[in-house]
Amino acid sequence: MEAGQIFTRVFRQMRPRTPLPDVRVQFRRYANANAQAKLENGALLIRMADTLAGAPDPVIEALAEILLSKLFRRPVPASSNDRYRRYLNRRDVRNSLDLVRQIRGRKRVEHPQGHTYNLDEMFEDLNFRYFHGLMARPVLGWSPNASRTLLGHYDPPHNAIVLSRILDRAQTPRLAVEYVLFHEMLHLRHPAEHNGARRCVHTRAFKEAEKQFEHLREAKAMLRRL
Ligand SMILES: [Zn+2]
């Protein structure tokens, strides 16, 4: 069955009295298995990664239940979530998604050994001091550009932490760089929470954990003077 027919059927089940909208499914070349649904000018617009085009009907149906539940602000049925997740976790699906990600989502990250600081070493040191050495090392690297506004970020699909090249200078104190890396490591440890339509990246647990950083105030003050 076509994806559009499956979405139409699920829509009718969820909203039996609402007139059926035009359902349009677009496959996009995303770097991961993304999908969204929105109502626009009376049409139901579904955008999903072309990597999902070959998914079996029950998986597309589960995805339709997930996306339409979110659209109508209803709880997502656990069975749909489960079915969809199991599919994405299948080894063959994971392998092909990894491949697509590597080809399409090529990240511009430079070697962890910078001019001044080595991120691999710094990671291991922070890992030992704050995480009992138990955190698996993600991909670490310096950004090619020296951004002042985005000092660091953690990118879950690539499992990468990237720090701005502006931190890799002799005049930037080590403590400041350590703090930015520590903050990003906490993102790895405390994933974003989804609260209905809201997404919280700095959860309460995250903020509590951040307070463990020694000389936190000093580090933050250094960053303001960059
Ligand atoms: Zn953050």
PDB file of C-alpha atoms and ligand atoms in Angstrom:
ATOM      1  CA  MET A   1       0.000   0.000   0.000  1.00  0.00           C
ATOM      2  CA  GLU A   2       1.175   3.517  -0.615  1.00  0.00           C
ATOM      3  CA  ALA A   3       2.205   5.636   2.329  1.00  0.00           C
ATOM      4  CA  GLY A   4      -0.492   8.202   1.467  1.00  0.00           C
ATOM      5  CA  GLN A   5      -3.255   5.572   1.741  1.00  0.00           C
ATOM      6  CA  ILE A   6      -1.933   4.409   5.087  1.00  0.00           C
ATOM      7  CA  PHE A   7      -1.908   7.958   6.468  1.00  0.00           C
ATOM      8  CA  THR A   8      -5.427   8.514   5.142  1.00  0.00           C
ATOM      9  CA  ARG A   9      -6.686   5.397   6.891  1.00  0.00           C
ATOM     10  CA  VAL A  10      -5.048   6.318  10.195  1.00  0.00           C
ATOM     11  CA  PHE A  11      -6.393   9.863   9.930  1.00  0.00           C
ATOM     12  CA  ARG A  12      -9.915   8.529   9.482  1.00  0.00           C
ATOM     13  CA  GLN A  13      -9.567   6.276  12.510  1.00  0.00           C
ATOM     14  CA  MET A  14      -8.400   9.142  14.696  1.00  0.00           C
ATOM     15  CA  ARG A  15     -10.763  11.804  13.384  1.00  0.00           C
ATOM     16  CA  PRO A  16     -13.824   9.940  12.072  1.00  0.00           C
ATOM     17  CA  ARG A  17     -15.974  13.087  11.872  1.00  0.00           C
ATOM     18  CA  THR A  18     -13.418  15.438  10.357  1.00  0.00           C
ATOM     19  CA  PRO A  19     -13.566  15.725   6.568  1.00  0.00           C
ATOM     20  CA  LEU A  20     -10.597  13.964   5.077  1.00  0.00           C
ATOM     21  CA  PRO A  21      -7.880  16.337   3.988  1.00  0.00           C
ATOM     22  CA  ASP A  22      -5.791  15.898   0.912  1.00  0.00           C
ATOM     23  CA  VAL A  23      -2.879  13.756   1.970  1.00  0.00           C
ATOM     24  CA  ARG A  24       0.470  14.513   0.394  1.00  0.00           C
ATOM     25  CA  VAL A  25       3.556  12.482   1.169  1.00  0.00           C
ATOM     26  CA  GLN A  26       6.936  13.846   0.200  1.00  0.00           C
ATOM     27  CA  PHE A  27      10.131  11.882   0.501  1.00  0.00           C
ATOM     28  CA  ARG A  28      13.146  13.995   1.318  1.00  0.00           C
ATOM     29  CA  ARG A  29      16.812  13.279   1.272  1.00  0.00           C
ATOM     30  CA  TYR A  30      17.381  13.706   4.991  1.00  0.00           C
ATOM     31  CA  ALA A  31      20.533  12.452   6.654  1.00  0.00           C
ATOM     32  CA  ASN A  32      18.480  10.400   9.117  1.00  0.00           C
ATOM     33  CA  ALA A  33      15.097   8.744   9.535  1.00  0.00           C
ATOM     34  CA  ASN A  34      13.190  11.985  10.131  1.00  0.00           C
ATOM     35  CA  ALA A  35       9.510  12.545   9.544  1.00  0.00           C
ATOM     36  CA  GLN A  36       6.989  15.333  10.178  1.00  0.00           C
ATOM     37  CA  ALA A  37       3.291  15.890   9.662  1.00  0.00           C
ATOM     38  CA  LYS A  38       1.467  19.189   9.441  1.00  0.00           C
ATOM     39  CA  LEU A  39      -1.863  20.542   8.333  1.00  0.00           C
ATOM     40  CA  GLU A  40      -1.482  23.283   5.793  1.00  0.00           C
ATOM     41  CA  ASN A  41      -4.348  24.946   3.906  1.00  0.00           C
ATOM     42  CA  GLY A  42      -6.590  21.975   4.574  1.00  0.00           C
ATOM     43  CA  ALA A  43      -4.038  19.478   3.319  1.00  0.00           C
ATOM     44  CA  LEU A  44      -2.162  16.982   5.419  1.00  0.00           C
ATOM     45  CA  LEU A  45       1.469  17.299   4.494  1.00  0.00           C
ATOM     46  CA  ILE A  46       3.790  14.453   5.406  1.00  0.00           C
ATOM     47  CA  ARG A  47       7.493  14.767   4.925  1.00  0.00           C
ATOM     48  CA  MET A  48       9.684  11.807   5.579  1.00  0.00           C
ATOM     49  CA  ALA A  49      13.163  10.638   4.879  1.00  0.00           C
ATOM     50  CA  ASP A  50      13.499   8.628   1.693  1.00  0.00           C
ATOM     51  CA  THR A  51      15.279   6.057   3.822  1.00  0.00           C
ATOM     52  CA  LEU A  52      11.780   5.160   5.090  1.00  0.00           C
ATOM     53  CA  ALA A  53      10.383   4.615   1.611  1.00  0.00           C
ATOM     54  CA  GLY A  54      11.129   0.910   1.724  1.00  0.00           C
ATOM     55  CA  ALA A  55       9.701   0.315   5.204  1.00  0.00           C
ATOM     56  CA  PRO A  56       6.978  -2.369   5.473  1.00  0.00           C
ATOM     57  CA  ASP A  57       3.355  -1.196   5.733  1.00  0.00           C
ATOM     58  CA  PRO A  58       2.957  -1.932   9.474  1.00  0.00           C
ATOM     59  CA  VAL A  59       5.964   0.317  10.145  1.00  0.00           C
ATOM     60  CA  ILE A  60       4.533   3.163   8.049  1.00  0.00           C
ATOM     61  CA  GLU A  61       1.251   2.668   9.867  1.00  0.00           C
ATOM     62  CA  ALA A  62       3.022   2.950  13.226  1.00  0.00           C
ATOM     63  CA  LEU A  63       4.767   6.093  11.996  1.00  0.00           C
ATOM     64  CA  ALA A  64       1.400   7.516  10.885  1.00  0.00           C
ATOM     65  CA  GLU A  65      -0.033   6.828  14.348  1.00  0.00           C
ATOM     66  CA  ILE A  66       2.942   8.535  15.986  1.00  0.00           C
ATOM     67  CA  LEU A  67       2.920  11.621  13.758  1.00  0.00           C
ATOM     68  CA  LEU A  68      -0.848  12.098  13.780  1.00  0.00           C
ATOM     69  CA  SER A  69      -1.048  11.596  17.556  1.00  0.00           C
ATOM     70  CA  LYS A  70       1.523  14.350  17.951  1.00  0.00           C
ATOM     71  CA  LEU A  71      -0.320  16.539  15.482  1.00  0.00           C
ATOM     72  CA  PHE A  72      -3.574  16.117  17.406  1.00  0.00           C
ATOM     73  CA  ARG A  73      -1.780  16.411  20.751  1.00  0.00           C
ATOM     74  CA  ARG A  74      -2.773  12.991  21.926  1.00  0.00           C
ATOM     75  CA  PRO A  75      -0.630  10.455  23.707  1.00  0.00           C
ATOM     76  CA  VAL A  76       1.286   8.329  21.242  1.00  0.00           C
ATOM     77  CA  PRO A  77       0.193   4.665  21.534  1.00  0.00           C
ATOM     78  CA  ALA A  78       3.034   2.708  23.136  1.00  0.00           C
ATOM     79  CA  SER A  79       2.565  -0.130  20.645  1.00  0.00           C
ATOM     80  CA  SER A  80       3.164   2.221  17.694  1.00  0.00           C
ATOM     81  CA  ASN A  81       6.272   3.689  19.267  1.00  0.00           C
ATOM     82  CA  ASP A  82       7.513   0.228  19.988  1.00  0.00           C
ATOM     83  CA  ARG A  83       6.894  -1.085  16.473  1.00  0.00           C
ATOM     84  CA  TYR A  84       8.558   1.907  14.854  1.00  0.00           C
ATOM     85  CA  ARG A  85      11.566   1.769  17.175  1.00  0.00           C
ATOM     86  CA  ARG A  86      12.044  -1.947  16.652  1.00  0.00           C
ATOM     87  CA  TYR A  87      12.188  -1.347  12.946  1.00  0.00           C
ATOM     88  CA  LEU A  88      14.794   1.401  13.265  1.00  0.00           C
ATOM     89  CA  ASN A  89      16.799  -0.859  15.565  1.00  0.00           C
ATOM     90  CA  ARG A  90      16.877  -3.751  13.134  1.00  0.00           C
ATOM     91  CA  ARG A  91      20.469  -4.401  12.219  1.00  0.00           C
ATOM     92  CA  ASP A  92      20.009  -4.105   8.451  1.00  0.00           C
ATOM     93  CA  VAL A  93      18.046  -0.862   8.856  1.00  0.00           C
ATOM     94  CA  ARG A  94      20.627   0.551  11.250  1.00  0.00           C
ATOM     95  CA  ASN A  95      23.439  -0.302   8.898  1.00  0.00           C
ATOM     96  CA  SER A  96      21.814   1.334   5.924  1.00  0.00           C
ATOM     97  CA  LEU A  97      20.935   4.422   7.996  1.00  0.00           C
ATOM     98  CA  ASP A  98      24.524   4.694   9.208  1.00  0.00           C
ATOM     99  CA  LEU A  99      25.724   4.564   5.658  1.00  0.00           C
ATOM    100  CA  VAL A 100      23.287   7.239   4.488  1.00  0.00           C
ATOM    101  CA  ARG A 101      24.256   9.425   7.422  1.00  0.00           C
ATOM    102  CA  GLN A 102      27.925   9.125   6.653  1.00  0.00           C
ATOM    103  CA  ILE A 103      27.431  10.003   3.023  1.00  0.00           C
ATOM    104  CA  ARG A 104      24.880  12.797   3.399  1.00  0.00           C
ATOM    105  CA  GLY A 105      25.555  14.249   6.773  1.00  0.00           C
ATOM    106  CA  ARG A 106      29.283  14.581   6.389  1.00  0.00           C
ATOM    107  CA  LYS A 107      30.324  16.684   9.317  1.00  0.00           C
ATOM    108  CA  ARG A 108      32.906  19.330   9.059  1.00  0.00           C
ATOM    109  CA  VAL A 109      34.997  18.474  12.064  1.00  0.00           C
ATOM    110  CA  GLU A 110      38.720  18.872  12.366  1.00  0.00           C
ATOM    111  CA  HIS A 111      41.149  16.689  14.252  1.00  0.00           C
ATOM    112  CA  PRO A 112      40.870  16.621  18.072  1.00  0.00           C
ATOM    113  CA  GLN A 113      44.533  17.613  18.363  1.00  0.00           C
ATOM    114  CA  GLY A 114      44.275  21.363  18.033  1.00  0.00           C
ATOM    115  CA  HIS A 115      46.997  23.991  17.962  1.00  0.00           C
ATOM    116  CA  THR A 116      46.806  24.377  21.731  1.00  0.00           C
ATOM    117  CA  TYR A 117      44.503  21.751  23.197  1.00  0.00           C
ATOM    118  CA  ASN A 118      43.935  18.068  22.569  1.00  0.00           C
ATOM    119  CA  LEU A 119      40.253  17.234  22.963  1.00  0.00           C
ATOM    120  CA  ASP A 120      40.763  13.474  23.268  1.00  0.00           C
ATOM    121  CA  GLU A 121      43.095  13.968  26.235  1.00  0.00           C
ATOM    122  CA  MET A 122      40.856  16.589  27.777  1.00  0.00           C
ATOM    123  CA  PHE A 123      37.856  14.296  27.386  1.00  0.00           C
ATOM    124  CA  GLU A 124      39.610  11.406  29.131  1.00  0.00           C
ATOM    125  CA  ASP A 125      40.683  13.669  31.959  1.00  0.00           C
ATOM    126  CA  LEU A 126      37.120  15.010  32.483  1.00  0.00           C
ATOM    127  CA  ASN A 127      35.728  11.512  32.077  1.00  0.00           C
ATOM    128  CA  PHE A 128      37.985  10.308  34.883  1.00  0.00           C
ATOM    129  CA  ARG A 129      37.284  13.290  37.148  1.00  0.00           C
ATOM    130  CA  TYR A 130      33.518  13.581  36.724  1.00  0.00           C
ATOM    131  CA  PHE A 131      32.144  10.397  35.163  1.00  0.00           C
ATOM    132  CA  HIS A 132      34.181   7.639  36.865  1.00  0.00           C
ATOM    133  CA  GLY A 133      35.823   7.091  33.465  1.00  0.00           C
ATOM    134  CA  LEU A 134      32.635   5.401  32.292  1.00  0.00           C
ATOM    135  CA  MET A 135      31.579   7.628  29.423  1.00  0.00           C
ATOM    136  CA  ALA A 136      32.204   6.197  25.958  1.00  0.00           C
ATOM    137  CA  ARG A 137      34.215   8.634  23.903  1.00  0.00           C
ATOM    138  CA  PRO A 138      32.222  10.249  21.099  1.00  0.00           C
ATOM    139  CA  VAL A 139      33.784  11.759  17.991  1.00  0.00           C
ATOM    140  CA  LEU A 140      35.591  14.897  19.160  1.00  0.00           C
ATOM    141  CA  GLY A 141      36.820  17.721  17.015  1.00  0.00           C
ATOM    142  CA  TRP A 142      37.360  21.395  16.435  1.00  0.00           C
ATOM    143  CA  SER A 143      35.068  23.367  14.181  1.00  0.00           C
ATOM    144  CA  PRO A 144      36.714  24.776  11.070  1.00  0.00           C
ATOM    145  CA  ASN A 145      35.420  28.274  11.891  1.00  0.00           C
ATOM    146  CA  ALA A 146      36.093  30.227  15.081  1.00  0.00           C
ATOM    147  CA  SER A 147      32.539  30.967  16.217  1.00  0.00           C
ATOM    148  CA  ARG A 148      32.045  33.133  19.292  1.00  0.00           C
ATOM    149  CA  THR A 149      28.337  32.466  19.551  1.00  0.00           C
ATOM    150  CA  LEU A 150      28.364  28.664  19.317  1.00  0.00           C
ATOM    151  CA  LEU A 151      31.228  27.559  21.517  1.00  0.00           C
ATOM    152  CA  GLY A 152      30.324  23.922  21.442  1.00  0.00           C
ATOM    153  CA  HIS A 153      27.622  21.498  20.510  1.00  0.00           C
ATOM    154  CA  TYR A 154      26.768  17.850  20.799  1.00  0.00           C
ATOM    155  CA  ASP A 155      25.342  16.260  17.694  1.00  0.00           C
ATOM    156  CA  PRO A 156      23.476  13.032  18.570  1.00  0.00           C
ATOM    157  CA  PRO A 157      23.124  11.503  15.062  1.00  0.00           C
ATOM    158  CA  HIS A 158      26.866  11.780  14.543  1.00  0.00           C
ATOM    159  CA  ASN A 159      27.642  11.148  18.190  1.00  0.00           C
ATOM    160  CA  ALA A 160      30.045  14.053  17.940  1.00  0.00           C
ATOM    161  CA  ILE A 161      31.084  16.902  20.194  1.00  0.00           C
ATOM    162  CA  VAL A 162      32.443  19.863  18.286  1.00  0.00           C
ATOM    163  CA  LEU A 163      34.114  22.824  19.956  1.00  0.00           C
ATOM    164  CA  SER A 164      34.623  26.188  18.344  1.00  0.00           C
ATOM    165  CA  ARG A 165      38.131  26.791  17.102  1.00  0.00           C
ATOM    166  CA  ILE A 166      38.105  30.072  19.005  1.00  0.00           C
ATOM    167  CA  LEU A 167      38.744  28.067  22.181  1.00  0.00           C
ATOM    168  CA  ASP A 168      41.868  26.472  20.751  1.00  0.00           C
ATOM    169  CA  ARG A 169      44.171  29.380  21.452  1.00  0.00           C
ATOM    170  CA  ALA A 170      46.967  29.834  23.958  1.00  0.00           C
ATOM    171  CA  GLN A 171      45.238  32.884  25.465  1.00  0.00           C
ATOM    172  CA  THR A 172      42.080  30.854  26.216  1.00  0.00           C
ATOM    173  CA  PRO A 173      42.518  29.346  29.695  1.00  0.00           C
ATOM    174  CA  ARG A 174      42.302  25.567  29.859  1.00  0.00           C
ATOM    175  CA  LEU A 175      39.566  25.826  32.483  1.00  0.00           C
ATOM    176  CA  ALA A 176      37.272  27.624  30.023  1.00  0.00           C
ATOM    177  CA  VAL A 177      37.770  24.955  27.361  1.00  0.00           C
ATOM    178  CA  GLU A 178      37.233  22.209  29.917  1.00  0.00           C
ATOM    179  CA  TYR A 179      33.986  23.759  30.997  1.00  0.00           C
ATOM    180  CA  VAL A 180      32.606  23.913  27.433  1.00  0.00           C
ATOM    181  CA  LEU A 181      33.604  20.299  26.834  1.00  0.00           C
ATOM    182  CA  PHE A 182      32.150  19.244  30.192  1.00  0.00           C
ATOM    183  CA  HIS A 183      28.863  20.972  29.315  1.00  0.00           C
ATOM    184  CA  GLU A 184      28.664  19.079  26.018  1.00  0.00           C
ATOM    185  CA  MET A 185      29.512  15.812  27.767  1.00  0.00           C
ATOM    186  CA  LEU A 186      26.515  16.427  30.000  1.00  0.00           C
ATOM    187  CA  HIS A 187      24.339  16.667  26.895  1.00  0.00           C
ATOM    188  CA  LEU A 188      25.508  13.180  26.018  1.00  0.00           C
ATOM    189  CA  ARG A 189      24.718  11.991  29.523  1.00  0.00           C
ATOM    190  CA  HIS A 190      21.363  13.801  29.914  1.00  0.00           C
ATOM    191  CA  PRO A 191      19.442  13.646  26.632  1.00  0.00           C
ATOM    192  CA  ALA A 192      16.827  16.285  25.836  1.00  0.00           C
ATOM    193  CA  GLU A 193      13.393  15.622  27.297  1.00  0.00           C
ATOM    194  CA  HIS A 194      10.274  15.946  25.215  1.00  0.00           C
ATOM    195  CA  ASN A 195       7.321  17.418  26.989  1.00  0.00           C
ATOM    196  CA  GLY A 196       4.447  17.329  24.522  1.00  0.00           C
ATOM    197  CA  ALA A 197       5.506  19.828  21.907  1.00  0.00           C
ATOM    198  CA  ARG A 198       8.251  21.334  24.066  1.00  0.00           C
ATOM    199  CA  ARG A 199      11.800  20.153  24.115  1.00  0.00           C
ATOM    200  CA  CYS A 200      13.974  20.762  27.148  1.00  0.00           C
ATOM    201  CA  VAL A 201      17.698  20.405  26.612  1.00  0.00           C
ATOM    202  CA  HIS A 202      18.905  21.668  29.982  1.00  0.00           C
ATOM    203  CA  THR A 203      16.814  19.505  32.266  1.00  0.00           C
ATOM    204  CA  ARG A 204      16.862  19.817  36.038  1.00  0.00           C
ATOM    205  CA  ALA A 205      19.165  16.779  36.233  1.00  0.00           C
ATOM    206  CA  PHE A 206      21.455  18.435  33.699  1.00  0.00           C
ATOM    207  CA  LYS A 207      21.678  21.639  35.724  1.00  0.00           C
ATOM    208  CA  GLU A 208      22.327  19.763  38.945  1.00  0.00           C
ATOM    209  CA  ALA A 209      25.121  17.816  37.295  1.00  0.00           C
ATOM    210  CA  GLU A 210      26.647  20.977  35.878  1.00  0.00           C
ATOM    211  CA  LYS A 211      27.083  22.374  39.384  1.00  0.00           C
ATOM    212  CA  GLN A 212      29.597  19.616  40.057  1.00  0.00           C
ATOM    213  CA  PHE A 213      32.110  21.360  37.815  1.00  0.00           C
ATOM    214  CA  GLU A 214      34.905  22.843  39.890  1.00  0.00           C
ATOM    215  CA  HIS A 215      35.391  26.604  39.471  1.00  0.00           C
ATOM    216  CA  LEU A 216      32.179  26.847  37.452  1.00  0.00           C
ATOM    217  CA  ARG A 217      31.740  30.592  38.061  1.00  0.00           C
ATOM    218  CA  GLU A 218      35.326  31.351  37.130  1.00  0.00           C
ATOM    219  CA  ALA A 219      35.019  29.319  33.927  1.00  0.00           C
ATOM    220  CA  LYS A 220      31.822  31.104  32.902  1.00  0.00           C
ATOM    221  CA  ALA A 221      33.433  34.482  33.570  1.00  0.00           C
ATOM    222  CA  MET A 222      36.390  33.523  31.365  1.00  0.00           C
ATOM    223  CA  LEU A 223      34.040  32.664  28.519  1.00  0.00           C
ATOM    224  CA  ARG A 224      32.424  36.081  28.734  1.00  0.00           C
ATOM    225  CA  ARG A 225      35.832  37.653  28.207  1.00  0.00           C
ATOM    226  CA  LEU A 226      36.758  35.621  25.111  1.00  0.00           C
TER     227      LEU A 226
HETATM  228 ZN    ZN B   1      23.767  23.115  26.431  1.00  0.00          ZN
END
